[in-house]
Amino acid sequence: MKIATFNIQNLFHRHRDLVSRSRTKNATDWISELDCLLRKPNKSIDDSERINNLSFLLGFEKTEDSPYAILKRRAGELCFKGKVLENTTKASFLTDWQGWTKLGNRPIHEKAIFSKAYMIAETNPDILVLQEVENRASLMEFNSEFLPLLKIKPYQEVMVFETNDNRDLGMGILLKDGYHLNGFKNHLHDLDEEGYSIFDIDCQEYEIITPNGNAIWVMNNHFSAEEGQRQKQAQRVSEIYKQKLRNGKDLVIVSGTLNDVSYSHCLAPLLQETDLIDVSKHKRFTTDRDNGTSGNYFSLGAYRMGVNIKQKDYLMLSPKLFEMVANSGMNRMGTWPERKPKWRMYASIASKEHAASEHPLIWADFN
């Protein structure tokens, strides 16, 4: 049984707000400060003035209005989804539609789509857990049209579930023949002490039945970029995991984009206060070494096993599952480096827009 987690950063289109753009250190700090102020239940006059100042510094007065319609890809066809959430006639030569609409998303380069498929095909997991998927129709098309081109048998069960983020950041899971989704639970409505949602995206639980009849539990996560919120999310996931152990469920995987390094205090509730073990600490964990001499993004191979100074994505296992690991690794051949190439990449990737994702694919093979 092979399991993998991958933040695929959308399949065919990506929300315009998520398309990477350079930010100064000041802008990043302003965003974090503004997030904290906006979440305060009782704001003082000084807080309100600071919010106004930060809004001006971040250029919020230049923010465009919400688009009237969003161009969506559904089952290989283009249609328009308006504010009334009703799909209208597709745009084609058969229609008399000649108007204009502001697009809320941008198409992903065809080479990037194939790069995503290459990474999945090379690993070929039985269970594939995904973050940042736009919708089920896109994932089904990717599964049935792109993976077979790389001699990969399409997945039998394909699911995508929406999250609290409305920018097409859904979560998905694909299962090979013989594996079945037996249960699902989200945490969209988990609230903190102040009455705010804990998960700005989500923590989703999947109960999966394996071909031999065993049940395993996968917790798919996408944590916040804001430090205080991320710590609350780690604490909540830690509580959910411990409850499973108390209920006798000891085959548990906690995976996804946690947006922080392993030694961060924000992730301490998960990595220090539970018995979860990061698969990168396994003695048979493999990945390409960097060719460069400096530490760069995902330069795991340049350090001792299990240490990554810029890690964001995790595949963590309960002790019983960790003992069953035969092999594990990380595929970043579809990831474009921050500066110059420092690891092997697919020959088709010549620029950042050809890359599969900013995140690697992490996998584990179990006995």
XYZ file of C-alpha atoms in Angstrom:
367
model
C 0.000 0.000 0.000
C 1.436 3.343 -1.070
C 0.073 6.672 0.184
C 1.043 10.152 -0.990
C 0.137 13.750 -0.174
C 0.489 16.590 -2.672
C -0.501 20.256 -2.685
C -1.177 20.334 -6.402
C -1.994 24.075 -6.546
C -4.981 23.564 -8.857
C -5.259 21.544 -12.055
C -6.515 23.703 -14.943
C -7.187 27.170 -13.527
C -6.040 29.128 -10.494
C -7.644 32.071 -8.740
C -5.994 35.348 -9.707
C -5.318 36.200 -6.041
C -3.221 33.033 -5.700
C -0.985 33.613 -8.693
C 2.415 34.207 -7.160
C 3.476 37.811 -6.889
C 6.480 39.247 -5.103
C 5.910 40.743 -1.660
C 8.283 42.770 0.444
C 9.057 41.784 4.024
C 7.112 44.854 5.173
C 4.019 43.797 3.227
C 4.137 40.316 4.752
C 4.384 41.784 8.252
C 1.524 44.211 7.549
C -0.715 41.353 6.407
C 0.003 39.344 9.566
C -0.663 42.382 11.772
C -3.900 43.172 9.940
C -5.097 39.566 10.298
C -4.576 39.745 14.066
C -6.363 43.082 14.397
C -9.358 42.016 12.314
C -9.868 38.949 14.490
C -10.020 40.927 17.751
C -13.620 40.848 19.051
C -13.342 44.225 20.822
C -11.361 46.789 18.864
C -10.123 50.018 20.432
C -9.955 53.375 18.632
C -6.219 52.814 18.139
C -6.942 49.397 16.616
C -9.409 50.911 14.135
C -6.953 53.637 13.143
C -4.208 51.061 12.664
C -6.519 48.941 10.475
C -7.187 51.980 8.297
C -3.471 52.703 8.004
C -2.612 49.113 7.140
C -5.406 48.997 4.560
C -3.928 52.059 2.898
C -0.369 50.674 3.001
C -1.514 47.400 1.431
C -3.421 49.204 -1.305
C -6.869 47.934 -0.391
C -8.433 51.036 -1.924
C -7.259 49.672 -5.280
C -8.908 46.281 -4.774
C -11.232 45.343 -7.620
C -14.853 44.467 -6.997
C -15.961 40.853 -6.950
C -16.266 39.611 -10.542
C -19.739 39.250 -11.947
C -18.971 35.882 -13.483
C -16.238 33.281 -13.200
C -15.092 31.159 -16.107
C -15.168 27.519 -14.978
C -13.992 24.324 -16.618
C -16.600 21.615 -16.246
C -16.130 18.179 -17.764
C -13.907 19.594 -20.499
C -16.241 22.439 -21.445
C -16.267 26.118 -20.595
C -19.247 27.639 -18.850
C -19.959 30.793 -16.919
C -20.914 30.687 -13.268
C -22.514 33.917 -12.124
C -23.342 35.314 -8.717
C -26.679 33.502 -8.721
C -24.680 30.237 -8.904
C -26.394 29.125 -12.057
C -24.381 27.654 -14.932
C -25.333 29.281 -18.237
C -24.682 28.382 -21.851
C -21.098 27.525 -22.628
C -19.034 29.910 -24.731
C -18.583 28.455 -28.242
C -19.221 29.173 -31.888
C -22.719 27.697 -31.462
C -23.876 30.522 -29.209
C -24.707 34.137 -29.977
C -23.063 35.404 -26.794
C -20.722 38.292 -27.658
C -20.318 40.031 -24.308
C -17.392 40.377 -21.965
C -16.774 39.202 -18.435
C -14.061 39.712 -15.868
C -12.323 36.406 -15.149
C -11.711 35.428 -11.550
C -9.086 32.828 -12.435
C -6.195 32.267 -14.796
C -5.465 29.181 -16.907
C -2.572 26.936 -15.910
C 0.060 26.260 -18.558
C -0.366 22.928 -20.346
C 3.203 21.908 -19.497
C 2.445 22.547 -15.814
C -0.584 20.241 -16.034
C 1.595 17.480 -17.449
C 4.231 18.161 -14.764
C 1.579 17.469 -12.138
C 0.702 14.226 -13.931
C 4.398 13.231 -14.175
C 4.866 13.554 -10.405
C 1.793 11.454 -9.655
C 2.597 8.867 -12.331
C 6.165 8.422 -11.126
C 4.984 7.713 -7.584
C 1.743 5.944 -8.552
C 0.228 5.793 -5.024
C -2.799 3.685 -4.142
C -4.143 6.541 -2.015
C -3.481 10.106 -3.146
C -4.412 12.983 -0.833
C -4.558 16.413 -2.473
C -4.788 20.040 -1.393
C -5.866 23.009 -3.540
C -8.161 21.315 -6.058
C -10.681 23.534 -7.867
C -13.547 21.042 -8.243
C -14.423 17.390 -8.770
C -15.107 17.790 -12.512
C -11.548 19.031 -13.057
C -10.046 16.224 -10.985
C -12.119 13.606 -12.808
C -10.974 14.964 -16.167
C -7.349 15.008 -14.994
C -7.745 11.436 -13.753
C -9.355 10.071 -16.922
C -7.542 12.106 -19.596
C -4.027 12.922 -18.369
C -2.934 10.013 -16.162
C -3.672 7.336 -18.809
C -1.342 9.190 -21.217
C 1.452 8.318 -18.799
C 0.412 4.651 -18.613
C -1.249 5.075 -15.236
C -4.547 3.340 -14.622
C -7.159 5.935 -13.570
C -8.232 5.985 -9.960
C -11.455 4.184 -9.146
C -12.839 6.656 -6.587
C -12.387 10.416 -7.044
C -13.670 12.859 -4.423
C -13.307 16.610 -3.883
C -14.771 18.470 -0.917
C -15.178 22.224 -0.608
C -13.547 24.239 2.170
C -13.987 27.567 3.945
C -11.884 29.277 1.271
C -13.887 30.273 -1.823
C -10.875 30.582 -4.137
C -11.084 27.018 -5.497
C -8.985 25.582 -2.664
C -10.839 22.319 -2.258
C -9.400 19.100 -0.861
C -9.443 15.822 -2.724
C -8.666 12.141 -2.404
C -8.180 9.485 -5.092
C -8.348 5.746 -4.414
C -7.193 2.838 -6.545
C -9.397 -0.174 -7.187
C -9.905 -2.130 -3.950
C -9.726 0.922 -1.682
C -12.972 2.566 -0.590
C -13.960 5.723 1.231
C -16.073 4.543 4.138
C -16.542 7.816 5.997
C -15.906 11.540 5.752
C -15.958 14.424 8.217
C -14.983 18.071 7.880
C -14.249 20.707 10.503
C -15.553 23.774 8.704
C -17.590 24.865 11.713
C -15.083 24.258 14.520
C -14.922 27.508 16.507
C -12.318 28.976 18.837
C -13.052 30.559 22.218
C -13.928 33.858 20.549
C -16.465 32.253 18.224
C -14.372 32.412 15.035
C -13.716 29.504 12.659
C -10.521 27.678 13.560
C -9.837 26.491 10.019
C -9.748 29.152 7.327
C -9.487 26.260 4.839
C -10.216 22.927 6.563
C -9.145 19.757 8.314
C -10.871 16.780 6.670
C -11.042 13.217 7.942
C -11.309 10.194 5.636
C -11.940 6.632 6.766
C -10.546 4.302 4.116
C -11.072 0.550 3.857
C -8.092 -1.269 2.341
C -8.370 -4.384 0.130
C -7.666 -6.647 3.115
C -10.504 -5.072 5.110
C -8.471 -2.899 7.460
C -9.555 0.670 8.205
C -7.105 3.564 8.184
C -7.856 7.201 8.979
C -6.367 10.070 6.997
C -6.518 13.676 8.207
C -6.016 16.083 5.284
C -4.975 19.582 6.368
C -4.231 23.020 4.972
C -3.078 25.402 7.703
C -3.182 29.181 7.731
C -0.306 31.446 6.721
C -1.002 33.529 9.842
C 1.053 32.404 12.826
C -1.502 32.674 15.634
C -4.215 30.976 13.626
C -1.851 28.214 12.562
C -1.102 27.361 16.182
C -4.825 27.069 16.970
C -5.232 24.726 14.024
C -2.329 22.546 15.125
C -3.830 22.338 18.607
C -7.225 21.304 17.244
C -5.764 18.635 14.941
C -3.758 17.331 17.899
C -6.983 16.993 19.911
C -8.724 15.148 17.055
C -5.783 12.761 16.664
C -5.615 11.978 20.396
C -9.345 11.290 20.447
C -8.913 8.729 17.676
C -6.244 6.936 19.686
C -8.523 6.865 22.726
C -11.199 5.279 20.533
C -8.821 2.497 19.497
C -8.061 3.900 16.034
C -4.295 3.518 15.828
C -3.755 3.505 12.039
C -3.792 7.273 11.514
C -2.144 9.594 8.982
C -1.960 13.365 9.443
C -0.912 15.022 6.185
C -1.063 18.205 4.176
C 0.342 21.704 3.974
C 1.057 22.950 7.501
C 2.881 26.091 6.309
C 5.648 25.962 8.905
C 8.918 24.248 9.750
C 9.053 21.267 12.076
C 10.814 23.145 14.881
C 8.260 25.992 14.940
C 6.370 26.545 18.195
C 3.173 26.781 16.112
C 3.375 23.075 15.229
C 4.483 21.975 18.695
C 0.992 20.634 19.592
C 1.343 18.161 16.718
C 5.042 17.396 16.516
C 6.006 17.574 20.179
C 2.833 16.862 22.148
C 1.709 13.754 20.221
C 3.406 10.522 19.186
C 3.048 11.335 15.462
C 6.248 10.724 13.484
C 7.162 12.621 10.310
C 7.888 10.119 7.540
C 11.003 12.103 6.575
C 12.615 10.715 9.729
C 12.388 7.156 8.423
C 15.769 5.567 7.727
C 14.697 4.709 4.154
C 13.382 8.156 3.289
C 14.950 9.212 -0.028
C 15.109 12.379 -2.098
C 17.503 13.980 -4.568
C 20.387 15.873 -3.049
C 20.822 19.527 -3.915
C 23.599 20.441 -6.298
C 23.958 23.846 -4.678
C 25.967 24.640 -1.582
C 23.430 26.937 0.111
C 20.205 25.973 1.829
C 17.245 26.634 -0.433
C 13.612 25.626 -0.588
C 13.133 21.934 0.228
C 16.874 21.319 0.433
C 16.268 18.231 2.550
C 19.062 16.246 0.940
C 21.642 18.826 1.994
C 21.087 18.147 5.693
C 20.965 15.167 7.948
C 17.955 12.902 7.534
C 14.709 14.413 8.765
C 15.825 18.052 8.849
C 14.451 20.590 6.395
C 14.815 24.256 7.285
C 12.029 25.326 4.940
C 9.581 22.432 5.170
C 5.891 23.194 4.638
C 4.318 19.835 3.751
C 4.066 16.761 5.962
C 3.127 13.103 5.985
C 2.977 12.127 9.660
C 2.134 8.658 10.911
C 0.940 7.074 14.115
C 3.627 4.787 15.636
C 1.898 1.590 14.486
C 1.808 2.796 10.888
C 5.366 4.131 11.042
C 6.590 0.631 11.961
C 5.000 -0.694 8.752
C 6.852 1.703 6.423
C 9.016 -0.132 3.909
C 10.146 2.872 1.854
C 9.338 6.570 1.664
C 10.471 9.655 -0.148
C 9.838 13.047 -1.643
C 9.446 13.935 -5.318
C 10.304 17.545 -6.163
C 11.239 17.067 -9.827
C 8.245 19.210 -10.746
C 9.158 22.000 -8.308
C 10.916 25.100 -9.629
C 13.724 26.318 -7.317
C 13.764 29.871 -6.018
C 16.984 30.802 -7.778
C 18.797 28.450 -10.159
C 18.211 24.707 -10.592
C 19.725 22.796 -7.691
C 18.064 19.429 -8.183
C 16.930 17.248 -11.057
C 13.775 18.447 -12.809
C 11.680 17.057 -15.615
C 13.116 17.949 -19.022
C 9.879 19.690 -20.008
C 10.245 22.327 -17.263
C 12.060 25.373 -18.623
C 10.488 28.098 -16.479
C 8.450 28.602 -13.320
C 5.143 28.530 -15.212
C 5.934 24.971 -16.375
C 6.352 23.711 -12.806
C 3.791 21.382 -11.277
C 3.603 23.121 -7.924
C 5.636 25.007 -5.337
C 5.188 21.944 -3.107
C 6.758 18.480 -3.347
C 4.909 15.181 -3.392
C 5.620 13.095 -0.269
C 4.936 9.372 -0.205
C 5.271 6.253 1.921
C 5.072 2.578 0.976
C 3.761 0.204 3.659
C 4.165 -3.502 4.220
